[in-house]
Amino acid sequence: MIKVIKSDDFDLHQIAQSGQCFRLTEEQGRKIFVAVTQNHFVTISLRDNVYEFDCSKNDFQNIWTPYFDLNTNYKILQQHMVSDVFLKAAIEYGGGIRILKQDLWEMIVSFIISQRNNIPRIRNSVETLSEFYGNYLGTCYGRDVYSFPTLDQLKGRDLSVAHLGYREKYIQCLCETMDESLLLQLPLQSTEDAKKILLQFKGVGEKVANCILLFGLHRMDAYPVDVWIQRLIDEVYHGDFNPETYLGYAGYVQQLQFYYYRNHAGLS
DNA sequence: CACCAGGTAGGAT
DNA sequence: ATCCTACATGGT
């Protein structure tokens, strides 16, 4: 069964390029997308400015609506930002971005891998781990789709296949020190407590912890500061930017800033 | 051949 | 507390 959605404040190309997810792929220009989360995948095609999900009504409601956060109106959030000239431009450029609700464990691993790394290589590493140790989910457009490996599937495995470099020992250590019950407890914790717990794992610092909070636990207050955001704050805001100005959605502001600045403004 | 990529740990001030 | 540097790998 096919479901349809208008592509207005929802742009899969922008989301795929936004750096928050590493497994949303584009095929045939910007017309076909494949999304994967846990043990599910879906093909989404763009026709006449409408996205068509190739899935059942149940899966659309239970899996993809929460995953893409489709019940949240991001346009209302945008209205609070337009007094900021930079953010206004960022919305015009990347207003189709949303904050996805991704799998917590996958986010922990992915963002440890992301440190001092570039996005294409992060994608390759995450994909390789999935191909080697995840579940085979099916094939579409000539490519096999695999789930991201669970903690148990990754534990004790040979990680060298993913070319993680010095990050390999962080993931190895993570597998040894993490357990499933903690993964279930983390979503119940306050943002502050969850952050403290995350920071105890080797390879998780301030920035990675905030990415995990934002993309893995959907804590919209989390505001990850990486080299791009720091450069933006220094050069555009002259050091004067406070995420608390956007209480409750600072993480969304960060994504808009990151996507816009990294793709244009940072060229100077 | 330098320098860089969604930073962090561990050690020295 | 705050600053410094090594760190694996692959691409310009």
Coordinates of N, CA and C in Angstrom, one line a residue, chain A residues 34-257:
Chain A
V34 N 15.7 5.5 0.3 CA 15.5 4.3 1.1 C 15.9 4.6 2.5
A35 N 14.9 4.4 3.4 CA 15.2 4.7 4.9 C 15.2 3.4 5.6
V36 N 16.1 3.3 6.6 CA 16.2 2.1 7.4 C 16.2 2.5 8.9
T37 N 15.4 1.8 9.7 CA 15.5 1.9 11.2 C 15.2 0.6 11.8
Q38 N 16.0 0.2 12.8 CA 15.8 -1.1 13.4 C 15.6 -2.2 12.4
N39 N 14.6 -2.9 12.4 CA 14.4 -4.0 11.5 C 13.4 -3.7 10.3
H40 N 13.3 -2.4 10.0 CA 12.4 -2.0 9.0 C 13.1 -1.1 8.0
F41 N 12.6 -1.2 6.7 CA 13.1 -0.3 5.7 C 11.9 0.1 4.8
V42 N 12.0 1.2 4.1 CA 11.0 1.6 3.3 C 11.6 2.4 2.1
T43 N 10.9 2.2 0.9 CA 11.3 3.0 -0.3 C 10.3 4.1 -0.4
I44 N 10.8 5.3 -0.6 CA 10.0 6.5 -0.7 C 10.3 7.2 -2.1
S45 N 9.3 7.4 -2.9 CA 9.6 8.0 -4.2 C 8.9 9.4 -4.3
L46 N 9.5 10.3 -4.9 CA 9.0 11.7 -5.1 C 8.4 11.8 -6.4
R47 N 7.1 12.1 -6.5 CA 6.4 12.4 -7.7 C 5.5 13.6 -7.6
D48 N 5.7 14.6 -8.4 CA 4.8 15.8 -8.4 C 4.8 16.4 -7.0
N49 N 6.0 16.5 -6.5 CA 6.1 17.2 -5.2 C 5.3 16.5 -4.0
V50 N 5.2 15.2 -4.2 CA 4.5 14.3 -3.2 C 5.4 13.1 -2.9
Y51 N 5.6 12.8 -1.7 CA 6.4 11.6 -1.3 C 5.4 10.4 -1.2
E52 N 5.8 9.3 -1.8 CA 4.9 8.1 -1.7 C 5.7 7.0 -1.0
F53 N 5.2 6.6 0.1 CA 5.8 5.6 0.9 C 5.3 4.2 0.5
D54 N 6.3 3.3 0.2 CA 5.9 2.0 -0.2 C 5.9 1.1 1.0
C55 N 4.8 1.2 1.8 CA 4.6 0.4 3.0 C 3.2 0.3 3.4
S56 N 2.9 -0.5 4.3 CA 1.5 -0.7 4.8 C 1.1 0.5 5.6
K57 N -0.2 0.7 5.8 CA -0.7 1.8 6.6 C -0.3 1.7 8.0
N58 N -0.2 0.4 8.5 CA 0.3 0.2 9.9 C 1.7 0.7 10.0
D59 N 2.6 0.2 9.1 CA 4.0 0.6 9.2 C 4.1 2.1 9.1
F60 N 3.4 2.7 8.2 CA 3.5 4.2 8.1 C 3.1 4.9 9.4
Q61 N 2.1 4.4 10.0 CA 1.6 5.1 11.3 C 2.6 4.7 12.5
N62 N 3.0 3.4 12.6 CA 3.7 3.0 13.8 C 5.2 3.2 13.7
I63 N 5.7 3.2 12.4 CA 7.2 3.3 12.3 C 7.6 4.6 11.7
W64 N 7.1 4.9 10.5 CA 7.7 6.1 9.7 C 7.1 7.4 10.2
T65 N 5.9 7.5 10.7 CA 5.4 8.7 11.2 C 6.3 9.2 12.4
P66 N 6.5 8.3 13.4 CA 7.4 8.8 14.5 C 8.8 9.0 14.0
Y67 N 9.3 8.1 13.1 CA 10.7 8.2 12.7 C 11.0 9.6 12.1
F68 N 10.1 10.0 11.2 CA 10.3 11.3 10.5 C 9.6 12.5 11.3
D69 N 9.1 12.1 12.5 CA 8.5 13.1 13.4 C 7.4 13.9 12.7
L70 N 6.5 13.2 11.9 CA 5.6 13.8 11.0 C 4.4 14.5 11.7
N71 N 4.2 14.2 13.0 CA 3.1 14.8 13.7 C 3.5 16.1 14.4
T72 N 4.8 16.5 14.2 CA 5.2 17.8 14.7 C 5.2 18.9 13.6
N73 N 4.7 20.0 13.9 CA 4.6 21.1 13.0 C 5.9 22.0 13.1
Y74 N 6.8 21.8 12.2 CA 8.1 22.5 12.3 C 7.9 23.9 11.8
K75 N 6.9 24.2 11.1 CA 6.7 25.6 10.6 C 6.4 26.5 11.7
I76 N 5.8 26.0 12.8 CA 5.5 26.9 13.9 C 6.8 27.2 14.6
L77 N 7.7 26.3 14.7 CA 9.0 26.5 15.3 C 9.8 27.6 14.5
Q78 N 9.7 27.4 13.1 CA 10.4 28.4 12.2 C 9.9 29.8 12.5
Q79 N 8.6 30.0 12.8 CA 8.1 31.3 12.9 C 8.8 32.1 14.1
H80 N 9.3 31.3 15.1 CA 10.0 32.0 16.2 C 11.4 32.4 15.8
M81 N 11.9 32.0 14.6 CA 13.3 32.2 14.3 C 13.5 33.4 13.3
V82 N 12.5 33.8 12.6 CA 12.7 34.6 11.5 C 13.2 36.0 11.8
S83 N 13.2 36.4 13.1 CA 13.7 37.7 13.4 C 15.3 37.7 13.4
D84 N 15.8 36.5 13.3 CA 17.3 36.3 13.2 C 17.6 36.2 11.7
V85 N 18.3 37.1 11.1 CA 18.6 37.2 9.7 C 19.2 35.9 9.2
F86 N 20.2 35.4 9.9 CA 20.9 34.2 9.5 C 19.9 33.0 9.4
L87 N 19.1 32.9 10.5 CA 18.2 31.8 10.6 C 17.1 31.9 9.5
K88 N 16.7 33.1 9.2 CA 15.7 33.2 8.2 C 16.2 32.7 6.9
A89 N 17.5 33.0 6.6 CA 18.1 32.5 5.3 C 18.2 31.0 5.4
A90 N 18.6 30.5 6.6 CA 18.8 29.0 6.8 C 17.5 28.3 6.6
I91 N 16.4 28.9 7.0 CA 15.1 28.3 6.8 C 14.7 28.2 5.3
E92 N 15.0 29.3 4.6 CA 14.7 29.3 3.2 C 15.5 28.2 2.4
Y93 N 16.7 28.0 3.0 CA 17.6 27.0 2.3 C 17.3 25.6 2.7
G94 N 17.1 25.4 4.0 CA 16.9 24.0 4.5 C 15.7 23.8 5.4
G95 N 14.6 24.5 5.1 CA 13.4 24.4 5.9 C 12.7 23.1 5.9
G96 N 13.2 22.2 5.0 CA 12.6 20.9 5.0 C 13.2 19.8 5.9
I97 N 14.2 20.3 6.7 CA 14.8 19.4 7.7 C 13.9 19.2 8.9
R98 N 14.0 18.0 9.3 CA 13.3 17.6 10.6 C 14.3 16.9 11.5
I99 N 14.0 16.8 12.8 CA 14.8 16.0 13.7 C 14.3 14.6 13.8
L100 N 15.0 13.6 13.2 CA 14.5 12.3 13.1 C 14.6 11.6 14.5
K101 N 13.7 10.6 14.7 CA 13.7 9.8 15.9 C 14.4 8.5 15.6
Q102 N 15.7 8.5 15.8 CA 16.5 7.4 15.4 C 16.8 6.5 16.5
D103 N 17.3 5.3 16.2 CA 17.6 4.3 17.2 C 18.8 4.7 18.1
L104 N 18.5 4.6 19.4 CA 19.5 5.1 20.4 C 20.9 4.4 20.2
W105 N 20.9 3.1 20.2 CA 22.2 2.4 20.2 C 22.9 2.7 18.9
E106 N 22.2 2.8 17.8 CA 22.8 3.2 16.5 C 23.4 4.6 16.5
M107 N 22.7 5.5 17.2 CA 23.3 6.8 17.3 C 24.5 6.9 18.2
I108 N 24.5 6.1 19.3 CA 25.7 6.1 20.1 C 26.9 5.7 19.3
V109 N 26.8 4.5 18.6 CA 27.9 4.0 17.8 C 28.3 5.0 16.7
S110 N 27.2 5.4 16.0 CA 27.5 6.3 14.8 C 28.2 7.6 15.2
F111 N 27.8 8.2 16.3 CA 28.4 9.5 16.6 C 29.8 9.4 17.3
I112 N 30.1 8.2 17.9 CA 31.4 7.9 18.3 C 32.3 7.8 17.1
I113 N 31.8 7.2 16.0 CA 32.6 7.0 14.8 C 32.7 8.4 14.1
S114 N 31.8 9.3 14.3 CA 31.8 10.6 13.6 C 32.9 11.5 14.0
Q115 N 33.5 11.3 15.2 CA 34.5 12.3 15.7 C 35.7 12.3 14.8
R116 N 36.1 13.6 14.5 CA 37.3 13.8 13.7 C 37.2 12.9 12.4
N117 N 36.1 12.9 11.7 CA 35.8 12.1 10.6 C 35.0 12.9 9.6
N118 N 34.9 12.4 8.4 CA 34.0 13.1 7.4 C 32.8 12.2 7.1
I119 N 31.7 12.9 6.7 CA 30.4 12.2 6.6 C 30.4 11.0 5.6
P120 N 31.0 11.1 4.4 CA 31.1 9.9 3.6 C 31.7 8.7 4.2
R121 N 32.8 9.0 5.0 CA 33.5 7.8 5.6 C 32.6 7.3 6.8
I122 N 31.9 8.2 7.5 CA 31.0 7.7 8.6 C 30.0 6.8 7.9
R123 N 29.4 7.2 6.8 CA 28.4 6.4 6.2 C 28.9 5.1 5.8
N124 N 30.1 5.0 5.2 CA 30.7 3.8 4.8 C 30.9 2.8 6.0
S125 N 31.4 3.4 7.1 CA 31.7 2.5 8.3 C 30.4 2.0 8.8
V126 N 29.4 2.8 8.9 CA 28.1 2.4 9.5 C 27.5 1.3 8.6
E127 N 27.6 1.6 7.3 CA 27.0 0.6 6.3 C 27.7 -0.7 6.4
T128 N 29.0 -0.7 6.5 CA 29.8 -1.9 6.6 C 29.5 -2.7 7.8
L129 N 29.3 -2.1 8.9 CA 28.9 -2.8 10.1 C 27.6 -3.4 10.0
S130 N 26.7 -2.7 9.3 CA 25.3 -3.3 9.0 C 25.4 -4.5 8.1
E131 N 26.2 -4.4 7.0 CA 26.3 -5.5 6.1 C 26.9 -6.8 6.7
F132 N 27.9 -6.5 7.6 CA 28.6 -7.7 8.2 C 27.8 -8.3 9.3
Y133 N 27.2 -7.5 10.2 CA 26.7 -8.0 11.4 C 25.2 -7.7 11.7
G134 N 24.6 -7.0 10.8 CA 23.1 -6.7 11.0 C 22.3 -7.8 10.3
N135 N 21.0 -7.7 10.4 CA 20.1 -8.7 9.8 C 19.8 -8.3 8.3
Y136 N 19.7 -9.3 7.5 CA 19.3 -9.0 6.1 C 17.8 -8.7 6.1
L137 N 17.4 -7.5 5.5 CA 16.0 -7.1 5.6 C 15.3 -7.3 4.2
G138 N 16.1 -7.2 3.2 CA 15.5 -7.3 1.8 C 16.3 -6.6 0.8
T139 N 15.8 -6.6 -0.4 CA 16.6 -6.0 -1.5 C 15.7 -4.9 -2.2
C140 N 16.2 -3.8 -2.5 CA 15.5 -2.8 -3.3 C 16.5 -2.1 -4.2
Y141 N 16.1 -1.8 -5.4 CA 16.9 -1.1 -6.4 C 18.3 -1.8 -6.5
G142 N 18.3 -3.1 -6.5 CA 19.6 -3.8 -6.7 C 20.5 -3.8 -5.5
R143 N 20.1 -3.3 -4.4 CA 21.0 -3.3 -3.3 C 20.3 -4.0 -2.1
D144 N 21.2 -4.8 -1.4 CA 20.7 -5.4 -0.2 C 20.6 -4.4 1.0
V145 N 19.6 -4.6 1.8 CA 19.4 -3.7 2.9 C 19.6 -4.5 4.2
Y146 N 20.4 -4.0 5.1 CA 20.6 -4.6 6.4 C 20.3 -3.7 7.5
S147 N 19.8 -4.3 8.6 CA 19.6 -3.5 9.8 C 21.0 -3.1 10.5
F148 N 21.0 -2.1 11.3 CA 22.2 -1.8 12.0 C 22.3 -2.9 13.1
P149 N 23.5 -3.4 13.4 CA 23.7 -4.5 14.3 C 23.3 -4.0 15.8
T150 N 22.6 -4.9 16.5 CA 22.3 -4.6 17.9 C 23.6 -4.8 18.7
L151 N 23.5 -4.4 20.0 CA 24.7 -4.6 20.9 C 25.2 -6.0 20.9
D152 N 24.3 -7.0 21.0 CA 24.7 -8.4 21.0 C 25.3 -8.8 19.7
Q153 N 24.8 -8.2 18.6 CA 25.4 -8.6 17.3 C 26.7 -8.0 17.0
L154 N 27.0 -6.9 17.7 CA 28.3 -6.2 17.5 C 29.4 -6.7 18.5
K155 N 29.0 -7.1 19.6 CA 29.9 -7.4 20.7 C 30.8 -8.6 20.3
G156 N 32.1 -8.4 20.5 CA 33.1 -9.4 20.3 C 33.4 -9.7 18.8
R157 N 32.8 -8.9 17.9 CA 33.0 -9.1 16.5 C 34.3 -8.4 16.0
D158 N 34.8 -8.7 14.9 CA 35.9 -8.1 14.3 C 35.5 -6.8 13.6
L159 N 35.9 -5.7 14.3 CA 35.4 -4.4 13.8 C 36.4 -3.8 12.7
S160 N 37.5 -4.4 12.5 CA 38.5 -3.9 11.6 C 37.9 -3.7 10.1
V161 N 36.9 -4.5 9.8 CA 36.3 -4.4 8.5 C 35.7 -3.1 8.2
A162 N 35.4 -2.3 9.3 CA 34.8 -1.0 9.1 C 35.8 0.2 9.0
H163 N 37.0 -0.1 9.1 CA 38.1 0.9 9.0 C 37.8 2.1 10.0
L164 N 37.6 1.8 11.2 CA 37.3 2.8 12.2 C 38.5 3.6 12.7
G165 N 39.7 3.1 12.4 CA 40.9 3.7 12.9 C 40.9 3.7 14.4
Y166 N 41.4 4.8 15.0 CA 41.5 4.8 16.5 C 40.2 4.7 17.2
R167 N 39.1 4.9 16.5 CA 37.8 4.8 17.1 C 37.4 3.4 17.4
E168 N 38.0 2.4 16.8 CA 37.7 1.0 16.9 C 37.7 0.6 18.4
K169 N 38.7 1.0 19.1 CA 38.8 0.6 20.5 C 37.7 1.3 21.4
Y170 N 37.2 2.4 20.9 CA 36.1 3.0 21.6 C 34.8 2.2 21.5
I171 N 34.6 1.7 20.3 CA 33.4 0.9 20.0 C 33.5 -0.4 20.7
Q172 N 34.7 -1.0 20.7 CA 35.0 -2.3 21.4 C 34.6 -2.1 22.9
C173 N 35.2 -1.1 23.5 CA 35.0 -0.8 24.9 C 33.5 -0.5 25.2
L174 N 32.9 0.2 24.3 CA 31.4 0.5 24.4 C 30.6 -0.8 24.5
C175 N 30.9 -1.7 23.6 CA 30.2 -3.0 23.6 C 30.4 -3.8 24.9
E176 N 31.6 -3.6 25.5 CA 31.9 -4.4 26.7 C 31.2 -3.7 27.9
T177 N 31.0 -2.4 27.9 CA 30.5 -1.7 29.1 C 29.0 -1.4 29.0
M178 N 28.5 -1.4 27.8 CA 27.0 -1.1 27.7 C 26.2 -2.4 27.9
D179 N 25.0 -2.2 28.3 CA 24.1 -3.4 28.4 C 22.7 -3.0 28.0
E180 N 21.9 -3.9 27.6 CA 20.6 -3.7 27.0 C 19.7 -2.9 28.0
S181 N 19.8 -3.3 29.3 CA 18.9 -2.6 30.3 C 19.2 -1.1 30.4
L182 N 20.5 -0.8 30.2 CA 20.8 0.7 30.3 C 20.2 1.4 29.0
L183 N 20.2 0.7 27.9 CA 19.6 1.3 26.7 C 18.1 1.5 26.9
L184 N 17.5 0.7 27.7 CA 16.1 0.8 27.9 C 15.8 1.9 29.0
Q185 N 16.8 2.1 29.9 CA 16.7 3.1 31.0 C 16.9 4.5 30.5
L186 N 17.9 4.7 29.6 CA 18.3 6.0 29.2 C 17.1 6.9 28.7
P187 N 16.2 6.4 27.9 CA 15.1 7.3 27.5 C 14.2 7.7 28.7
L188 N 14.3 7.1 29.8 CA 13.4 7.5 31.0 C 14.1 8.5 31.8
Q189 N 15.4 8.7 31.6 CA 16.1 9.7 32.4 C 15.9 11.1 31.9
S190 N 16.2 12.1 32.8 CA 16.2 13.5 32.5 C 17.3 13.7 31.5
T191 N 17.2 14.8 30.7 CA 18.3 15.1 29.8 C 19.7 15.2 30.5
E192 N 19.7 15.8 31.6 CA 20.9 16.0 32.3 C 21.5 14.7 32.8
D193 N 20.6 13.8 33.4 CA 21.1 12.5 33.8 C 21.6 11.7 32.7
A194 N 20.8 11.7 31.6 CA 21.2 10.9 30.4 C 22.5 11.3 29.9
K195 N 22.8 12.6 29.9 CA 24.0 13.1 29.4 C 25.2 12.7 30.3
K196 N 25.0 12.7 31.6 CA 26.0 12.3 32.5 C 26.4 10.8 32.3
I197 N 25.4 10.0 32.1 CA 25.6 8.6 31.8 C 26.4 8.4 30.5
L198 N 26.0 9.1 29.5 CA 26.6 9.0 28.2 C 28.1 9.4 28.2
L199 N 28.4 10.4 29.0 CA 29.7 11.0 29.0 C 30.7 10.0 29.7
Q200 N 30.2 9.0 30.4 CA 31.1 8.0 31.0 C 31.7 7.0 30.0
F201 N 31.1 6.9 28.9 CA 31.7 6.0 27.9 C 32.8 6.6 27.1
K202 N 33.9 5.8 26.9 CA 35.1 6.3 26.2 C 34.7 6.6 24.8
G203 N 35.1 7.8 24.4 CA 34.8 8.2 23.0 C 33.6 9.1 22.9
V204 N 32.9 9.3 24.1 CA 31.8 10.2 24.1 C 32.2 11.4 24.9
G205 N 32.2 12.5 24.3 CA 32.5 13.8 24.9 C 31.3 14.7 24.8
E206 N 31.5 16.0 25.0 CA 30.4 16.9 25.0 C 29.6 16.9 23.7
K207 N 30.3 17.0 22.6 CA 29.6 17.1 21.3 C 28.9 15.9 20.9
V208 N 29.5 14.7 21.1 CA 28.9 13.5 20.7 C 27.7 13.2 21.6
A209 N 27.9 13.5 22.9 CA 26.8 13.3 23.9 C 25.5 14.1 23.4
N210 N 25.8 15.3 23.0 CA 24.7 16.1 22.6 C 24.0 15.6 21.3
C211 N 24.8 15.1 20.4 CA 24.3 14.5 19.2 C 23.4 13.2 19.5
I212 N 23.9 12.4 20.5 CA 23.1 11.3 20.9 C 21.8 11.7 21.6
L213 N 21.9 12.7 22.4 CA 20.6 13.3 23.1 C 19.6 13.8 22.0
L214 N 20.1 14.5 21.0 CA 19.3 15.1 20.0 C 18.7 14.1 19.0
F215 N 19.6 13.2 18.5 CA 19.1 12.3 17.4 C 18.7 11.0 17.9
G216 N 19.2 10.5 19.1 CA 18.8 9.2 19.6 C 17.8 9.2 20.7
L217 N 17.7 10.4 21.4 CA 16.7 10.5 22.4 C 15.7 11.6 22.2
H218 N 15.9 12.3 21.0 CA 15.0 13.4 20.6 C 14.8 14.5 21.7
R219 N 16.0 14.8 22.4 CA 15.9 15.9 23.3 C 16.2 17.2 22.5
M220 N 15.2 17.9 22.2 CA 15.3 19.0 21.3 C 16.1 20.2 21.8
D221 N 16.3 20.1 23.1 CA 17.2 21.2 23.7 C 18.6 21.0 23.5
A222 N 19.1 19.8 23.2 CA 20.5 19.5 23.0 C 21.0 20.3 21.8
Y223 N 22.1 21.0 22.0 CA 22.7 21.8 20.9 C 24.2 21.4 20.7
P224 N 24.4 20.5 19.8 CA 25.8 20.0 19.6 C 26.7 21.1 18.9
V225 N 27.8 21.4 19.5 CA 28.7 22.4 19.0 C 29.9 21.7 18.4
D226 N 30.0 21.6 17.0 CA 31.1 21.0 16.4 C 31.9 22.2 15.7
V227 N 32.9 21.8 14.9 CA 33.8 22.9 14.3 C 33.0 23.8 13.5
W228 N 32.0 23.4 12.8 CA 31.2 24.3 11.9 C 30.3 25.2 12.7
I229 N 29.7 24.7 13.8 CA 28.8 25.6 14.6 C 29.7 26.6 15.4
Q230 N 30.9 26.1 15.8 CA 31.8 27.0 16.5 C 32.2 28.2 15.6
R231 N 32.6 27.8 14.4 CA 33.0 28.8 13.4 C 31.8 29.8 13.1
L232 N 30.6 29.2 13.0 CA 29.5 30.0 12.7 C 29.3 31.0 13.9
I233 N 29.3 30.5 15.1 CA 29.1 31.4 16.3 C 30.2 32.5 16.3
D234 N 31.4 32.1 16.0 CA 32.5 33.1 16.0 C 32.4 34.1 14.9
E235 N 32.1 33.7 13.7 CA 32.2 34.6 12.5 C 30.9 35.3 12.2
V236 N 29.8 34.7 12.4 CA 28.5 35.3 12.1 C 27.9 36.0 13.4
Y237 N 28.0 35.4 14.5 CA 27.4 36.0 15.7 C 28.5 36.6 16.6
H238 N 29.7 36.6 16.1 CA 30.8 37.3 16.9 C 30.8 36.8 18.3
G239 N 30.6 35.5 18.5 CA 30.7 34.9 19.8 C 29.5 35.1 20.7
D240 N 28.5 35.8 20.1 CA 27.3 36.1 20.9 C 26.1 35.3 20.4
F241 N 26.0 34.0 20.7 CA 24.8 33.3 20.4 C 24.5 32.4 21.6
N242 N 23.3 32.4 22.1 CA 22.9 31.6 23.2 C 21.8 30.6 22.8
P243 N 22.0 29.3 22.8 CA 21.0 28.4 22.4 C 19.7 28.5 23.2
E244 N 19.9 28.9 24.4 CA 18.7 29.0 25.3 C 17.7 30.0 24.8
T245 N 18.1 30.8 23.9 CA 17.1 31.7 23.2 C 16.0 30.9 22.6
Y246 N 16.3 29.7 22.2 CA 15.4 28.9 21.5 C 15.0 27.7 22.4
L247 N 14.6 27.9 23.5 CA 14.3 26.9 24.5 C 13.2 25.9 24.0
G248 N 13.6 24.6 24.0 CA 12.7 23.6 23.6 C 12.9 23.1 22.1
Y249 N 13.7 23.9 21.4 CA 14.0 23.5 20.0 C 15.3 23.9 19.5
A250 N 16.3 24.2 20.4 CA 17.6 24.6 20.0 C 18.3 23.6 19.1
G251 N 18.0 22.3 19.3 CA 18.6 21.3 18.4 C 18.2 21.5 17.0
Y252 N 16.9 21.8 16.8 CA 16.4 22.1 15.4 C 17.1 23.3 14.8
V253 N 17.3 24.3 15.6 CA 18.0 25.5 15.2 C 19.4 25.1 14.8
Q254 N 20.0 24.3 15.6 CA 21.4 23.8 15.3 C 21.5 23.1 13.9
Q255 N 20.5 22.3 13.6 CA 20.5 21.6 12.3 C 20.3 22.5 11.2
L256 N 19.5 23.5 11.3 CA 19.3 24.5 10.3 C 20.6 25.3 10.1
Q257 N 21.2 25.7 11.1 CA 22.5 26.4 11.1 C 23.6 25.6 10.4

